[in-house]
PDB file of C-alpha atoms in Angstrom:
ATOM      1  CA  UNK A 277      79.604 122.977 106.776  1.00  0.00           C
ATOM      2  CA  UNK A 278      80.382 120.106 109.199  1.00  0.00           C
ATOM      3  CA  UNK A 279      80.419 120.955 113.165  1.00  0.00           C
ATOM      4  CA  UNK A 280      83.156 120.784 114.168  1.00  0.00           C
ATOM      5  CA  UNK A 281      86.555 121.504 111.942  1.00  0.00           C
ATOM      6  CA  UNK A 282      89.099 119.219 111.194  1.00  0.00           C
ATOM      7  CA  UNK A 283      92.766 119.943 112.952  1.00  0.00           C
ATOM      8  CA  UNK A 284      95.387 119.885 110.191  1.00  0.00           C
ATOM      9  CA  UNK A 285      97.470 116.378 110.195  1.00  0.00           C
ATOM     10  CA  UNK A 286     100.539 117.584 111.731  1.00  0.00           C
ATOM     11  CA  UNK A 287      97.738 118.604 114.420  1.00  0.00           C
ATOM     12  CA  UNK A 288      99.809 115.062 117.025  1.00  0.00           C
ATOM     13  CA  UNK A 289     102.556 113.364 115.849  1.00  0.00           C
ATOM     14  CA  UNK A 290     100.637 109.838 116.829  1.00  0.00           C
ATOM     15  CA  UNK A 291      98.090 110.476 115.262  1.00  0.00           C
ATOM     16  CA  UNK A 292      99.720 111.117 112.104  1.00  0.00           C
ATOM     17  CA  UNK A 293     102.488 108.238 112.558  1.00  0.00           C
ATOM     18  CA  UNK A 294      98.860 106.080 112.779  1.00  0.00           C
ATOM     19  CA  UNK A 295      97.018 107.544 110.458  1.00  0.00           C
ATOM     20  CA  UNK A 296      99.389 106.532 107.489  1.00  0.00           C
ATOM     21  CA  UNK A 297      97.333 103.067 107.428  1.00  0.00           C
ATOM     22  CA  UNK A 298      94.756 105.282 105.550  1.00  0.00           C
ATOM     23  CA  UNK A 299      97.046 106.128 102.604  1.00  0.00           C
ATOM     24  CA  UNK A 300      96.753 103.050 101.721  1.00  0.00           C
ATOM     25  CA  UNK A 301      93.348 102.085 102.739  1.00  0.00           C
ATOM     26  CA  UNK A 302      92.033 106.222 100.717  1.00  0.00           C
ATOM     27  CA  UNK A 303      94.680 107.389  99.526  1.00  0.00           C
ATOM     28  CA  UNK A 304      94.629 109.623 102.908  1.00  0.00           C
ATOM     29  CA  UNK A 305      93.803 111.508 105.992  1.00  0.00           C
ATOM     30  CA  UNK A 306      90.294 111.376 106.486  1.00  0.00           C
ATOM     31  CA  UNK A 307      88.160 114.149 107.472  1.00  0.00           C
ATOM     32  CA  UNK A 308      86.683 112.500 110.311  1.00  0.00           C
ATOM     33  CA  UNK A 309      89.605 110.540 111.570  1.00  0.00           C
ATOM     34  CA  UNK A 310      91.502 115.055 111.256  1.00  0.00           C
ATOM     35  CA  UNK A 311      88.244 115.598 112.570  1.00  0.00           C
ATOM     36  CA  UNK A 312      88.818 113.401 115.760  1.00  0.00           C
ATOM     37  CA  UNK A 313      92.094 114.608 117.717  1.00  0.00           C
ATOM     38  CA  UNK A 314      90.019 117.045 118.743  1.00  0.00           C
ATOM     39  CA  UNK A 315      90.840 114.423 121.700  1.00  0.00           C
ATOM     40  CA  UNK A 316      93.805 113.496 120.372  1.00  0.00           C
ATOM     41  CA  UNK A 317      92.563 109.715 121.670  1.00  0.00           C
ATOM     42  CA  UNK A 318      90.611 109.328 120.314  1.00  0.00           C
ATOM     43  CA  UNK A 319      91.468 109.504 117.118  1.00  0.00           C
ATOM     44  CA  UNK A 320      94.676 107.398 117.588  1.00  0.00           C
ATOM     45  CA  UNK A 321      91.902 105.054 120.063  1.00  0.00           C
ATOM     46  CA  UNK A 322      90.298 104.983 116.483  1.00  0.00           C
ATOM     47  CA  UNK A 323      93.067 103.996 114.034  1.00  0.00           C
ATOM     48  CA  UNK A 324      94.339 101.557 115.858  1.00  0.00           C
ATOM     49  CA  UNK A 325      90.307  99.755 115.786  1.00  0.00           C
ATOM     50  CA  UNK A 326      90.683  99.862 112.920  1.00  0.00           C
ATOM     51  CA  UNK A 327      93.653  98.269 112.356  1.00  0.00           C
ATOM     52  CA  UNK A 328      92.290  95.349 114.235  1.00  0.00           C
ATOM     53  CA  UNK A 329      88.825  95.131 112.895  1.00  0.00           C
ATOM     54  CA  UNK A 330      90.469  95.082 109.162  1.00  0.00           C
ATOM     55  CA  UNK A 331      93.564  92.349 110.036  1.00  0.00           C
ATOM     56  CA  UNK A 332      92.371  89.947 107.573  1.00  0.00           C
ATOM     57  CA  UNK A 333      92.185  86.293 110.235  1.00  0.00           C
ATOM     58  CA  UNK A 334      90.512  84.426 107.235  1.00  0.00           C
ATOM     59  CA  UNK A 335      89.008  84.415 104.776  1.00  0.00           C
ATOM     60  CA  UNK A 336      86.726  87.263 104.881  1.00  0.00           C
ATOM     61  CA  UNK A 337      89.002  89.396 102.171  1.00  0.00           C
ATOM     62  CA  UNK A 338      89.842  93.214 102.716  1.00  0.00           C
ATOM     63  CA  UNK A 339      87.452  93.633  99.669  1.00  0.00           C
ATOM     64  CA  UNK A 340      84.597  91.914 101.383  1.00  0.00           C
ATOM     65  CA  UNK A 341      84.812  93.393 104.614  1.00  0.00           C
ATOM     66  CA  UNK A 342      84.603  96.727 102.842  1.00  0.00           C
ATOM     67  CA  UNK A 343      81.273  95.554 100.954  1.00  0.00           C
ATOM     68  CA  UNK A 344      80.109  94.735 103.873  1.00  0.00           C
ATOM     69  CA  UNK A 345      81.340  98.436 105.449  1.00  0.00           C
ATOM     70  CA  UNK A 346      79.186 100.454 101.715  1.00  0.00           C
ATOM     71  CA  UNK A 347      76.004  97.826 102.983  1.00  0.00           C
ATOM     72  CA  UNK A 348      76.100  98.843 106.257  1.00  0.00           C
ATOM     73  CA  UNK A 349      76.861 102.385 106.087  1.00  0.00           C
ATOM     74  CA  UNK A 350      73.853 102.929 103.394  1.00  0.00           C
ATOM     75  CA  UNK A 351      72.340 101.553 105.485  1.00  0.00           C
ATOM     76  CA  UNK A 352      72.731 103.901 107.423  1.00  0.00           C
ATOM     77  CA  UNK A 353      72.602 106.500 105.067  1.00  0.00           C
ATOM     78  CA  UNK A 354      75.660 106.963 105.659  1.00  0.00           C
ATOM     79  CA  UNK A 355      76.403 109.121 102.508  1.00  0.00           C
ATOM     80  CA  UNK A 356      80.825 109.803 103.450  1.00  0.00           C
ATOM     81  CA  UNK A 357      81.513 106.397 105.417  1.00  0.00           C
ATOM     82  CA  UNK A 358      79.379 104.968 101.838  1.00  0.00           C
ATOM     83  CA  UNK A 359      82.390 106.374  99.367  1.00  0.00           C
ATOM     84  CA  UNK A 360      84.554 106.176 101.875  1.00  0.00           C
ATOM     85  CA  UNK A 361      83.211 101.829 101.210  1.00  0.00           C
ATOM     86  CA  UNK A 362      83.358 101.751  97.701  1.00  0.00           C
ATOM     87  CA  UNK A 363      86.750 103.341  97.471  1.00  0.00           C
ATOM     88  CA  UNK A 364      88.871 100.881 100.014  1.00  0.00           C
ATOM     89  CA  UNK A 365      87.032  98.107  98.476  1.00  0.00           C
ATOM     90  CA  UNK A 366      88.359  99.505  94.957  1.00  0.00           C
ATOM     91  CA  UNK A 367      91.642  99.867  96.192  1.00  0.00           C
ATOM     92  CA  UNK A 368      91.714  96.169  97.953  1.00  0.00           C
ATOM     93  CA  UNK A 369      90.796  94.255  94.809  1.00  0.00           C
ATOM     94  CA  UNK A 370      87.231  94.111  94.796  1.00  0.00           C
ATOM     95  CA  UNK A 371      86.041  92.751  91.475  1.00  0.00           C
ATOM     96  CA  UNK A 372      85.449  95.322  88.642  1.00  0.00           C
ATOM     97  CA  UNK A 373      81.098  93.550  88.146  1.00  0.00           C
ATOM     98  CA  UNK A 374      80.495  93.936  91.962  1.00  0.00           C
ATOM     99  CA  UNK A 375      81.650  96.988  92.332  1.00  0.00           C
ATOM    100  CA  UNK A 376      78.685  97.992  89.661  1.00  0.00           C
ATOM    101  CA  UNK A 377      76.824  96.506  91.016  1.00  0.00           C
ATOM    102  CA  UNK A 378      76.816  96.306  94.654  1.00  0.00           C
ATOM    103  CA  UNK A 379      74.266  97.518  94.801  1.00  0.00           C
ATOM    104  CA  UNK A 380      72.177  94.281  92.841  1.00  0.00           C
ATOM    105  CA  UNK A 381      74.666  92.044  95.438  1.00  0.00           C
ATOM    106  CA  UNK A 382      71.455  89.632  96.737  1.00  0.00           C
ATOM    107  CA  UNK A 383      71.066  88.901  92.916  1.00  0.00           C
ATOM    108  CA  UNK A 384      73.847  89.899  90.625  1.00  0.00           C
ATOM    109  CA  UNK A 385      76.030  86.627  89.428  1.00  0.00           C
ATOM    110  CA  UNK A 386      79.209  88.404  90.205  1.00  0.00           C
ATOM    111  CA  UNK A 387      78.177  88.039  94.246  1.00  0.00           C
ATOM    112  CA  UNK A 388      78.247  84.355  96.082  1.00  0.00           C
ATOM    113  CA  UNK A 389      76.105  82.732  97.839  1.00  0.00           C
ATOM    114  CA  UNK A 390      78.590  83.073 101.070  1.00  0.00           C
ATOM    115  CA  UNK A 391      79.426  86.467  99.914  1.00  0.00           C
ATOM    116  CA  UNK A 392      76.105  87.589  99.875  1.00  0.00           C
ATOM    117  CA  UNK A 393      75.019  85.839 103.010  1.00  0.00           C
ATOM    118  CA  UNK A 394      77.909  88.114 105.079  1.00  0.00           C
ATOM    119  CA  UNK A 395      76.703  90.999 103.320  1.00  0.00           C
ATOM    120  CA  UNK A 396      72.245  90.234 104.766  1.00  0.00           C
ATOM    121  CA  UNK A 397      74.052  90.218 108.111  1.00  0.00           C
ATOM    122  CA  UNK A 398      75.318  93.419 106.982  1.00  0.00           C
ATOM    123  CA  UNK A 399      71.492  94.562 106.329  1.00  0.00           C
ATOM    124  CA  UNK A 400      70.668  93.201 109.585  1.00  0.00           C
ATOM    125  CA  UNK A 401      73.009  94.147 112.129  1.00  0.00           C
ATOM    126  CA  UNK A 402      72.607  97.960 110.366  1.00  0.00           C
ATOM    127  CA  UNK A 403      68.785  98.209 110.633  1.00  0.00           C
ATOM    128  CA  UNK A 404      67.598  99.503 113.681  1.00  0.00           C
ATOM    129  CA  UNK A 405      65.368  97.734 115.647  1.00  0.00           C
ATOM    130  CA  UNK A 406      68.539  94.956 114.811  1.00  0.00           C
ATOM    131  CA  UNK A 407      66.868  92.710 112.095  1.00  0.00           C
ATOM    132  CA  UNK A 408      69.493  89.505 112.891  1.00  0.00           C
ATOM    133  CA  UNK A 409      66.738  86.566 113.421  1.00  0.00           C
ATOM    134  CA  UNK A 410      67.523  83.032 113.071  1.00  0.00           C
ATOM    135  CA  UNK A 411      67.376  82.905 109.578  1.00  0.00           C
ATOM    136  CA  UNK A 412      69.810  85.111 108.704  1.00  0.00           C
ATOM    137  CA  UNK A 413      72.213  82.098 111.983  1.00  0.00           C
ATOM    138  CA  UNK A 414      71.881  80.051 110.067  1.00  0.00           C
ATOM    139  CA  UNK A 415      72.963  81.444 106.756  1.00  0.00           C
ATOM    140  CA  UNK A 416      75.926  82.323 108.023  1.00  0.00           C
ATOM    141  CA  UNK A 417      76.781  78.769 110.140  1.00  0.00           C
ATOM    142  CA  UNK A 418      76.733  77.412 106.009  1.00  0.00           C
ATOM    143  CA  UNK A 419      79.364  79.698 105.290  1.00  0.00           C
ATOM    144  CA  UNK A 420      81.592  81.209 107.656  1.00  0.00           C
ATOM    145  CA  UNK A 421      83.421  80.157 111.271  1.00  0.00           C
ATOM    146  CA  UNK A 422      82.207  82.070 114.683  1.00  0.00           C
ATOM    147  CA  UNK A 423      86.018  84.123 114.025  1.00  0.00           C
ATOM    148  CA  UNK A 424      85.022  84.836 110.540  1.00  0.00           C
ATOM    149  CA  UNK A 425      81.038  85.823 112.526  1.00  0.00           C
ATOM    150  CA  UNK A 426      83.059  88.497 114.566  1.00  0.00           C
ATOM    151  CA  UNK A 427      85.902  90.213 112.029  1.00  0.00           C
ATOM    152  CA  UNK A 428      82.260  91.047 109.778  1.00  0.00           C
ATOM    153  CA  UNK A 429      80.858  92.706 112.834  1.00  0.00           C
ATOM    154  CA  UNK A 430      83.606  94.017 114.312  1.00  0.00           C
ATOM    155  CA  UNK A 431      83.194  95.258 110.537  1.00  0.00           C
ATOM    156  CA  UNK A 432      79.392  96.146 110.922  1.00  0.00           C
ATOM    157  CA  UNK A 433      80.050  97.784 114.376  1.00  0.00           C
ATOM    158  CA  UNK A 434      83.071  99.854 113.306  1.00  0.00           C
ATOM    159  CA  UNK A 435      81.411 101.071 110.126  1.00  0.00           C
ATOM    160  CA  UNK A 436      78.006 102.583 113.167  1.00  0.00           C
ATOM    161  CA  UNK A 437      80.045 103.777 114.686  1.00  0.00           C
ATOM    162  CA  UNK A 438      81.664 106.174 111.623  1.00  0.00           C
ATOM    163  CA  UNK A 439      78.263 106.438 110.533  1.00  0.00           C
ATOM    164  CA  UNK A 440      77.119 108.408 113.587  1.00  0.00           C
ATOM    165  CA  UNK A 441      80.194 110.015 113.713  1.00  0.00           C
ATOM    166  CA  UNK A 442      80.425 111.081 110.211  1.00  0.00           C
ATOM    167  CA  UNK A 443      76.264 111.957 109.710  1.00  0.00           C
ATOM    168  CA  UNK A 444      76.305 113.936 112.315  1.00  0.00           C
ATOM    169  CA  UNK A 445      79.752 115.728 111.968  1.00  0.00           C
ATOM    170  CA  UNK A 446      78.244 116.013 108.067  1.00  0.00           C
ATOM    171  CA  UNK A 447      82.429 115.408 107.877  1.00  0.00           C
ATOM    172  CA  UNK A 448      82.982 117.140 104.339  1.00  0.00           C
ATOM    173  CA  UNK A 449      84.531 114.330 101.745  1.00  0.00           C
ATOM    174  CA  UNK A 450      87.886 114.065 100.962  1.00  0.00           C
ATOM    175  CA  UNK A 451      87.725 114.156  96.605  1.00  0.00           C
ATOM    176  CA  UNK A 452      89.399 110.841  96.356  1.00  0.00           C
ATOM    177  CA  UNK A 453      85.946 110.041  97.504  1.00  0.00           C
ATOM    178  CA  UNK A 454      83.923 111.427  95.701  1.00  0.00           C
ATOM    179  CA  UNK A 455      85.096 110.191  92.602  1.00  0.00           C
ATOM    180  CA  UNK A 456      84.859 107.171  93.686  1.00  0.00           C
ATOM    181  CA  UNK A 457      81.191 107.310  95.230  1.00  0.00           C
ATOM    182  CA  UNK A 458      79.948 109.387  91.982  1.00  0.00           C
ATOM    183  CA  UNK A 459      82.024 106.772  90.063  1.00  0.00           C
ATOM    184  CA  UNK A 460      79.707 103.367  91.306  1.00  0.00           C
ATOM    185  CA  UNK A 461      77.435 104.808  93.112  1.00  0.00           C
ATOM    186  CA  UNK A 462      75.949 108.488  90.617  1.00  0.00           C
ATOM    187  CA  UNK A 463      73.810 105.319  88.945  1.00  0.00           C
ATOM    188  CA  UNK A 464      71.621 104.769  92.132  1.00  0.00           C
ATOM    189  CA  UNK A 465      71.785 107.754  93.484  1.00  0.00           C
ATOM    190  CA  UNK A 466      74.322 108.917  95.897  1.00  0.00           C
ATOM    191  CA  UNK A 467      75.528 112.124  96.016  1.00  0.00           C
ATOM    192  CA  UNK A 468      77.437 114.225  98.639  1.00  0.00           C
ATOM    193  CA  UNK A 469      74.311 115.260 100.611  1.00  0.00           C
ATOM    194  CA  UNK A 470      75.034 117.224 103.414  1.00  0.00           C
ATOM    195  CA  UNK A 471      78.849 116.539 103.380  1.00  0.00           C
ATOM    196  CA  UNK A 472      80.031 119.247 100.806  1.00  0.00           C
TER     197      UNK A 472
END
């Protein structure tokens, strides 16, 4: 049972309008956003930050951003965000082989060295204590420029917020996210956990 119940999608008209973004991303408005509406300034600011972070400005594709989010959420242990990230990666065109083998990104041939560097950065930046070091930096700069690294860290940081929000709230997972989580992540033990 969630710590705080989500409000109706019609609770705040500005949030509702901004949240149309999620219909493309996920196919539904997330319960996390509906919970944030208890303070509409938070839900509105969050949606605008999400849109800015997920905008494509370079070679960091929408699919890669969602895989970065998955690695970050997996490191944090948030089942809710893992399911959302893998669903969004699927909806934004991640290759089927990558979706099926996201757990093995370091060794599976479906992932390029540039993608591995980005996903290793996500893992290192999502750990406590933070594990970003000179070797991570060197690998990143082999493949990515500073603007792209900023985009990646924007995703990692956004999901750091979401991982804490949703795990603390025990936000209920929506059926579409359960479906994607079970399909792509279930073979490695993913389940809803406390997000029922």
